[in-house]
Amino acid sequence: MKHVIKNCTACLVGALLGAGPVHAGGPLILEGANGNTPVSYTSGAVSLNFDQGLLRTTLTNQQADDLLNQAFALWNNVPTASISITQSSDLSQDIVVSNYAPLLPNGLSNDPSFSDGVSPVIYDVDGSIIDDYLGAGQSSAVAGFAASIYTVGSNAFVEGYAVLNGFKLANSSEVIQLVAHEIGHLIGLDHSQLDIDNTVDSGNACATAPSHAYPVMYPFLCRTANSLHPDDIAAVSALYPAADIDQQLGQLRGYFVDASGNPVRGANLWVENTATGDKYSIVSDYLKQNNGYFSLYLPAGNYTLHANSLNPIFYDVSSVGPYANTSSDVSFQAPHPITPVTYQRDTGSPVAVSVSTGLASEVTFRTDGTGTDTGGLTIAQPAASNGGGGSGGAMSAALLAVLLMIGVMRARCRCD
Ligand SMILES: [Zn+2]
């Protein structure tokens, strides 16, 4: 039995209570035969079943449903991605503390909720469900959580679930932001640090940049605009690429290594478009191939390339990338923390790397800023993004059997 628990801490009321944390840039779950394939929903279709009750006492059920659909649209409307998150038939009743249990994983490998055909979105109007499920008092800290379930060895999600704490939501905008973040996790997106201050403490998490500079998938929910950040768009496009993505974007990829050429894992890498100022991020060796690999789908343009280490507060429920599950994980061990560095090739000063639509540019980026880059390459997709790949048929046929070894990912958001 394998359980993958990856939580996130989000503070959607950061502005009111002082920030708390929310996990991007890359995939949240790696699985598949070699354990380095991002897990996603086959065909990009996700349909969810909504609660019949209230999310907030000041909203009707219909108004809450409408806000959820507005959040779904943020992801659905990305032209370079193929994700389709939709509202399906409602759950059979108002979900409350006395009847929620069958809908959520209970930690057992043969949990019937793993294969009930229902992907619930539960409205916890007073926090009582979160208190019951996560522990007394948790509703004062947890804004919501969401997850999808996958079968060990496959790279396809089976079902999802989300619990939203209406008790912690101050207004409709916060509902949309919380849902967008949690649904990001539900479809398999991780947190991202981007270029945000990597030394800030949790009490000032939203204080070092204007709110629009924070991605939806930043570990703290600092964004206030009801829109996606370019970093969010690149992340969902990489996990759910549109059929014509190669006609819309190019690829910047490479290897982050030390001065001796040894791979550096778990570093925070980001790029900045020199014309638009848009920024995008990914964690080095995000596919856990032990080679320092990174890859970003980007609009054509020139990009400076930067690296630093993760903020030491971004672990466990706030983890960024696959190497931050604990405070002593790879992202927090030597050679980390590394000195923040900008790619210079061999010039001694920052240089931009050109990315062209439909083509890849590949960079070897060393921790001292030196390196080499080559453009005009064929775009490479080292890991299948959707479906079960070559083992898809076998997985379907064996689904009932392998449910005994199912994995669970849980993303949780809370305010410290
Ligand atoms: Zn999160």
Coordinates of C-alpha atoms and ligand atoms in Angstrom, one line a residue:
M1 CA 0.0 0.0 0.0
K2 CA 1.3 3.4 -0.9
H3 CA 0.0 6.6 0.4
V4 CA 1.3 9.9 -0.9
I5 CA 0.2 12.7 1.3
K6 CA 1.2 16.1 0.0
N7 CA -0.4 18.9 1.8
C8 CA -0.4 22.6 1.3
T9 CA -1.0 25.4 3.6
A10 CA -2.9 28.4 2.3
C11 CA -3.9 31.6 3.9
L12 CA -6.8 33.0 2.0
V13 CA -7.3 35.4 4.8
G14 CA -3.7 36.5 4.8
A15 CA -4.6 40.1 4.5
L16 CA -6.9 39.9 7.5
L17 CA -5.1 37.6 9.9
G18 CA -1.5 38.0 8.8
A19 CA -0.5 35.6 6.2
G20 CA -0.5 31.8 6.4
P21 CA 0.9 29.6 3.8
V22 CA -1.1 27.7 0.4
H23 CA 2.1 24.1 -3.2
A24 CA 3.4 25.1 -8.9
G25 CA 5.3 25.5 -11.6
G26 CA 5.3 21.7 -11.8
P27 CA 3.3 18.6 -11.3
L28 CA 2.2 17.7 -7.8
I29 CA 2.4 13.9 -8.1
L30 CA 4.9 11.8 -9.9
E31 CA 4.0 8.2 -10.5
G32 CA 3.9 5.7 -13.5
A33 CA 6.1 2.7 -14.1
N34 CA 9.3 4.7 -13.3
G35 CA 7.9 7.0 -10.7
N36 CA 8.7 10.1 -12.7
T37 CA 5.7 10.7 -14.8
P38 CA 3.3 13.5 -13.8
V39 CA -0.1 12.2 -12.8
S40 CA -3.1 13.9 -14.6
Y41 CA -6.7 13.3 -15.6
T42 CA -6.8 11.3 -18.8
S43 CA -8.2 13.5 -21.6
G44 CA -8.1 16.5 -19.2
A45 CA -11.8 16.0 -18.3
V46 CA -12.8 16.5 -14.7
S47 CA -16.4 16.6 -13.5
L48 CA -17.3 17.4 -9.9
N49 CA -20.3 16.9 -7.8
F50 CA -21.4 19.9 -5.7
D51 CA -22.9 20.0 -2.2
Q52 CA -26.6 21.0 -2.0
G53 CA -26.0 23.0 1.2
L54 CA -24.6 26.4 1.9
L55 CA -20.9 27.3 1.6
R56 CA -21.3 30.6 3.3
T57 CA -24.3 31.8 5.2
T58 CA -24.3 35.0 3.1
L59 CA -24.5 33.1 -0.2
T60 CA -27.2 30.9 -1.6
N61 CA -26.2 27.5 -2.8
Q62 CA -26.6 28.7 -6.4
Q63 CA -24.4 31.7 -5.8
A64 CA -21.7 29.4 -4.3
D65 CA -22.0 27.1 -7.3
D66 CA -21.6 30.1 -9.6
L67 CA -18.4 31.2 -7.9
L68 CA -16.9 27.7 -8.2
N69 CA -17.7 27.7 -11.9
Q70 CA -15.9 31.1 -12.2
A71 CA -12.9 29.5 -10.6
F72 CA -13.0 26.5 -13.0
A73 CA -13.2 28.9 -15.9
L74 CA -9.8 30.4 -15.0
W75 CA -8.2 27.0 -15.8
N76 CA -10.6 26.0 -18.6
N77 CA -10.0 29.1 -20.5
V78 CA -6.2 28.8 -20.9
P79 CA -5.8 28.5 -24.7
T80 CA -2.6 26.5 -24.4
A81 CA -4.1 23.9 -22.1
S82 CA -6.8 21.2 -22.6
I83 CA -8.2 20.9 -19.1
S84 CA -12.0 20.9 -18.8
I85 CA -13.3 21.1 -15.2
T86 CA -17.1 21.0 -15.1
Q87 CA -20.0 20.8 -12.7
S88 CA -21.8 17.5 -12.8
S89 CA -24.9 16.4 -11.0
D90 CA -25.2 17.6 -7.4
L91 CA -24.5 15.3 -4.4
S92 CA -27.6 13.7 -3.1
Q93 CA -28.0 15.9 -0.1
D94 CA -26.7 18.8 1.9
I95 CA -23.3 17.4 3.2
V96 CA -22.8 18.0 6.9
V97 CA -20.7 16.5 9.7
S98 CA -23.1 13.6 10.2
N99 CA -23.0 12.4 6.6
Y100 CA -19.8 13.5 4.9
A101 CA -17.6 10.5 5.9
P102 CA -18.4 8.1 3.1
L103 CA -17.3 10.8 0.6
L104 CA -13.8 11.3 1.8
P105 CA -10.8 8.9 2.0
N106 CA -10.5 7.3 5.4
G107 CA -7.0 6.1 4.9
L108 CA -7.8 2.5 4.2
S109 CA -6.4 1.0 1.1
N110 CA -9.8 -0.5 0.2
D111 CA -11.6 2.7 0.9
P112 CA -15.0 2.6 -1.0
S113 CA -14.8 6.3 -1.7
F114 CA -11.9 5.6 -4.1
S115 CA -14.2 4.1 -6.7
D116 CA -17.7 5.4 -6.0
G117 CA -17.9 7.5 -9.2
V118 CA -18.4 10.6 -7.1
S119 CA -16.0 13.5 -7.0
P120 CA -17.4 15.6 -4.2
V121 CA -17.0 19.3 -3.6
I122 CA -18.2 19.6 0.0
Y123 CA -19.3 23.0 1.4
D124 CA -18.3 23.2 5.1
V125 CA -20.4 26.2 6.1
D126 CA -19.3 26.3 9.8
G127 CA -16.0 24.4 9.7
S128 CA -17.5 21.4 11.5
I129 CA -16.6 18.9 8.8
I130 CA -12.9 20.0 8.8
D131 CA -12.8 19.8 12.6
D132 CA -14.2 16.3 12.5
Y133 CA -12.0 15.1 9.6
L134 CA -8.7 16.8 10.5
G135 CA -9.1 17.4 14.2
A136 CA -10.7 19.7 16.6
G137 CA -9.9 23.4 16.0
Q138 CA -8.5 22.8 12.5
S139 CA -11.3 24.8 10.9
S140 CA -9.7 27.9 12.4
A141 CA -6.6 27.3 10.4
V142 CA -7.6 25.2 7.4
A143 CA -9.3 27.1 4.6
G144 CA -9.9 24.0 2.5
F145 CA -8.3 21.0 1.0
A146 CA -8.5 19.1 -2.2
A147 CA -7.0 16.0 -3.8
S148 CA -7.2 13.4 -6.4
I149 CA -6.7 9.7 -6.2
Y150 CA -4.6 7.7 -8.5
T151 CA -3.6 4.1 -8.8
V152 CA -0.1 3.2 -7.9
G153 CA 2.0 2.6 -11.0
S154 CA -0.3 4.6 -13.3
N155 CA -0.2 8.3 -14.2
A156 CA -3.9 8.9 -14.3
F157 CA -6.1 10.3 -11.6
V158 CA -9.3 8.3 -10.8
E159 CA -11.4 10.7 -8.8
G160 CA -11.1 13.9 -6.9
Y161 CA -12.5 15.6 -3.8
A162 CA -12.5 19.0 -2.2
V163 CA -13.7 20.5 1.0
L164 CA -14.1 24.2 1.2
N165 CA -14.3 26.0 4.6
G166 CA -16.9 28.7 4.1
F167 CA -16.3 29.8 7.7
K168 CA -12.9 31.2 6.6
L169 CA -14.0 33.0 3.5
A170 CA -14.4 36.8 3.8
N171 CA -15.9 37.5 0.4
S172 CA -16.7 36.1 -3.0
S173 CA -13.3 36.9 -4.4
E174 CA -11.7 34.8 -1.7
V175 CA -14.0 31.9 -2.7
I176 CA -12.8 32.1 -6.3
Q177 CA -9.2 32.3 -5.3
L178 CA -9.4 29.4 -2.8
V179 CA -11.3 27.2 -5.3
A180 CA -8.9 28.1 -8.1
H181 CA -5.9 27.0 -5.9
E182 CA -7.5 23.9 -4.5
I183 CA -8.8 22.8 -8.0
G184 CA -5.2 23.4 -9.2
H185 CA -4.1 20.8 -6.7
L186 CA -7.0 18.5 -7.6
I187 CA -5.9 18.5 -11.3
G188 CA -2.3 17.8 -10.3
L189 CA -0.5 21.1 -10.0
D190 CA 2.1 21.8 -7.3
H191 CA 3.0 25.0 -5.6
S192 CA 5.5 27.5 -7.0
Q193 CA 7.8 30.0 -5.3
L194 CA 8.5 31.9 -8.5
D195 CA 10.8 34.9 -7.8
I196 CA 9.2 35.9 -4.5
D197 CA 11.5 36.6 -1.6
N198 CA 13.0 33.3 -0.5
T199 CA 13.7 34.4 3.1
V200 CA 10.4 35.9 4.1
D201 CA 8.8 34.4 7.2
S202 CA 5.2 33.1 7.2
G203 CA 4.0 36.2 9.0
N204 CA 5.0 38.4 6.0
A205 CA 4.4 36.0 3.2
C206 CA 2.2 38.3 1.2
A207 CA 4.2 41.4 2.0
T208 CA 7.2 41.5 -0.3
A209 CA 5.5 41.8 -3.7
P210 CA 2.3 43.3 -5.1
S211 CA -0.6 40.8 -5.0
H212 CA -0.6 40.4 -8.8
A213 CA 3.0 39.1 -8.7
Y214 CA 1.9 36.0 -6.7
P215 CA 0.7 33.0 -8.6
V216 CA -2.6 31.3 -7.7
M217 CA -0.4 28.3 -6.8
Y218 CA 2.0 30.2 -4.5
P219 CA 2.1 28.4 -1.1
F220 CA 0.3 31.3 0.5
L221 CA -2.8 32.6 -1.0
C222 CA -1.6 36.2 -1.6
R223 CA -3.2 36.9 -5.0
T224 CA -6.3 39.0 -5.0
A225 CA -7.1 39.3 -8.7
N226 CA -9.5 36.7 -10.0
S227 CA -7.1 35.6 -12.8
L228 CA -4.2 33.3 -13.3
H229 CA -0.6 34.4 -13.2
P230 CA 1.5 33.5 -16.3
D231 CA 3.3 30.9 -14.0
D232 CA 0.0 29.2 -13.4
I233 CA -0.8 29.2 -17.2
A234 CA 2.6 27.6 -18.0
A235 CA 2.1 25.0 -15.3
V236 CA -1.4 23.9 -16.5
S237 CA -0.2 24.0 -20.1
A238 CA 2.7 21.6 -19.3
L239 CA 0.5 19.1 -17.5
Y240 CA -2.5 19.4 -19.9
P241 CA -1.0 20.6 -23.2
A242 CA -3.5 21.7 -25.9
A243 CA -3.2 19.7 -29.1
D244 CA -1.7 22.7 -30.9
I245 CA 0.6 23.8 -28.1
D246 CA 3.6 23.6 -30.3
Q247 CA 2.0 26.2 -32.5
Q248 CA 1.6 28.5 -29.6
L249 CA 4.6 28.1 -27.3
G250 CA 8.2 27.1 -27.3
Q251 CA 10.2 25.2 -24.7
L252 CA 13.0 26.3 -22.5
R253 CA 14.6 23.3 -20.9
G254 CA 17.9 22.2 -19.5
Y255 CA 19.9 21.0 -16.6
F256 CA 20.8 22.8 -13.4
V257 CA 24.2 21.6 -12.2
D258 CA 27.1 22.6 -9.9
A259 CA 30.4 23.8 -11.2
S260 CA 31.6 20.2 -11.5
G261 CA 28.5 19.2 -13.5
N262 CA 26.8 17.4 -10.8
P263 CA 23.0 17.8 -10.8
V264 CA 21.4 20.2 -8.3
R265 CA 18.0 18.9 -7.3
G266 CA 15.2 20.8 -5.7
A267 CA 16.4 24.3 -6.5
N268 CA 13.9 27.1 -7.5
L269 CA 14.4 28.2 -11.1
W270 CA 12.6 31.0 -12.7
V271 CA 12.8 32.9 -16.0
E272 CA 11.7 36.4 -16.9
N273 CA 10.6 37.6 -20.3
T274 CA 12.8 40.6 -21.1
A275 CA 10.0 42.3 -23.0
T276 CA 6.9 41.6 -20.9
G277 CA 8.4 41.1 -17.5
D278 CA 6.3 37.9 -17.1
K279 CA 7.9 35.3 -14.9
Y280 CA 7.7 31.5 -14.8
S281 CA 9.2 28.9 -12.5
I282 CA 10.0 25.3 -12.1
V283 CA 12.0 23.2 -9.6
S284 CA 15.2 21.6 -10.8
D285 CA 14.9 17.9 -11.3
Y286 CA 11.1 18.2 -10.9
L287 CA 10.7 14.8 -12.6
K288 CA 13.0 13.2 -10.0
Q289 CA 15.4 11.8 -12.7
N290 CA 18.5 12.8 -10.7
N291 CA 19.8 14.9 -13.5
G292 CA 18.8 18.4 -12.6
Y293 CA 16.3 18.6 -15.5
F294 CA 13.9 21.5 -15.9
S295 CA 11.4 22.4 -18.6
L296 CA 9.0 25.3 -19.2
Y297 CA 6.5 26.0 -22.0
L298 CA 6.8 29.7 -22.8
P299 CA 5.6 32.2 -25.3
A300 CA 8.3 33.1 -27.9
G301 CA 10.7 35.7 -26.5
N302 CA 13.9 36.3 -24.7
Y303 CA 14.3 35.1 -21.2
T304 CA 16.8 35.7 -18.4
L305 CA 17.3 32.6 -16.2
H306 CA 17.7 32.6 -12.5
A307 CA 18.1 30.2 -9.6
N308 CA 18.0 30.2 -5.8
S309 CA 16.9 27.8 -3.1
L310 CA 13.4 27.3 -1.7
N311 CA 12.3 29.4 1.1
P312 CA 12.9 27.2 4.2
I313 CA 9.2 27.6 5.2
F314 CA 8.1 25.9 2.0
Y315 CA 8.0 22.3 3.1
D316 CA 5.3 19.8 4.2
V317 CA 2.0 21.4 3.7
S318 CA 3.6 24.3 1.8
S319 CA 6.1 22.3 -0.2
V320 CA 7.3 23.4 -3.6
G321 CA 8.6 20.7 -5.9
P322 CA 9.3 17.0 -5.1
Y323 CA 12.2 17.6 -2.7
A324 CA 10.5 19.6 0.1
N325 CA 8.4 17.1 1.9
T326 CA 10.2 17.8 5.2
S327 CA 12.4 20.6 6.5
S328 CA 15.4 18.3 6.1
D329 CA 14.5 17.1 2.5
V330 CA 16.9 17.5 -0.5
S331 CA 15.8 21.1 -1.2
F332 CA 17.2 22.1 2.3
Q333 CA 20.4 20.1 2.2
A334 CA 23.8 21.0 0.7
P335 CA 24.5 22.5 -1.7
H336 CA 21.4 24.4 -0.6
P337 CA 21.0 27.2 0.2
I338 CA 22.8 28.2 -3.0
T339 CA 23.8 31.8 -3.7
P340 CA 21.1 33.3 -6.0
V341 CA 22.4 33.2 -9.5
T342 CA 21.6 34.5 -13.0
Y343 CA 22.6 32.6 -16.1
Q344 CA 25.5 34.4 -17.8
R345 CA 26.8 31.8 -20.4
D346 CA 30.5 32.8 -20.5
T347 CA 30.1 36.5 -20.7
G348 CA 30.4 37.5 -17.0
S349 CA 27.0 39.3 -17.1
P350 CA 23.4 38.2 -17.4
V351 CA 22.3 37.0 -20.9
A352 CA 18.9 36.2 -22.3
V353 CA 18.1 32.9 -23.9
S354 CA 15.8 33.1 -27.0
V355 CA 12.8 30.9 -27.2
S356 CA 11.0 30.3 -30.5
T357 CA 7.5 29.0 -31.0
G358 CA 7.5 25.3 -31.8
L359 CA 11.1 24.9 -30.9
A360 CA 13.2 24.2 -27.8
S361 CA 16.2 25.9 -26.4
E362 CA 18.3 23.9 -24.0
V363 CA 20.6 25.3 -21.4
T364 CA 23.2 23.8 -19.1
F365 CA 23.0 26.2 -16.2
R366 CA 25.7 26.0 -13.5
T367 CA 25.4 27.3 -10.0
D368 CA 28.2 29.8 -10.7
G369 CA 26.1 31.3 -13.6
T370 CA 28.2 29.9 -16.4
G371 CA 26.9 27.4 -18.9
T372 CA 26.0 26.8 -22.5
D373 CA 22.7 27.0 -24.5
T374 CA 21.5 25.8 -27.9
G375 CA 18.4 26.9 -29.7
G376 CA 16.3 25.5 -32.5
L377 CA 15.9 22.0 -31.0
T378 CA 12.9 19.7 -31.3
I379 CA 10.5 20.0 -28.3
A380 CA 10.9 17.1 -26.0
Q381 CA 8.2 15.7 -23.8
P382 CA 10.2 13.4 -21.5
A383 CA 7.1 12.2 -19.6
A384 CA 3.7 11.5 -21.0
S385 CA 1.3 14.2 -19.8
N386 CA -2.0 12.4 -20.1
G387 CA -3.4 9.0 -20.0
G388 CA -1.7 5.8 -19.1
G389 CA 0.7 5.6 -21.9
G390 CA 1.7 2.2 -23.0
S391 CA 0.2 0.6 -19.9
G392 CA -3.2 2.4 -20.2
G393 CA -5.1 -0.7 -21.2
A394 CA -3.6 -2.8 -18.6
M395 CA -4.4 -0.4 -15.9
S396 CA -8.0 -0.2 -16.8
A397 CA -8.4 -3.9 -16.9
A398 CA -6.6 -4.2 -13.5
L399 CA -8.3 -1.3 -11.9
L400 CA -10.3 -3.2 -9.3
A401 CA -7.3 -5.2 -8.3
V402 CA -4.9 -2.4 -8.0
L403 CA -7.3 -0.3 -5.9
L404 CA -6.0 -2.2 -3.0
M405 CA -2.8 -0.3 -3.5
I406 CA -4.2 3.1 -4.3
G407 CA -2.3 6.3 -3.6
V408 CA -3.8 9.3 -2.1
M409 CA -2.7 12.9 -2.5
R410 CA -4.2 15.5 -0.2
A411 CA -3.7 19.1 -0.6
R412 CA -4.7 21.2 2.3
C413 CA -4.7 24.9 2.8
R414 CA -4.7 26.7 6.1
C415 CA -3.7 29.8 7.8
D416 CA -1.2 29.6 10.6
Ligands
ZN1 ZN -1.8 24.6 -1.9

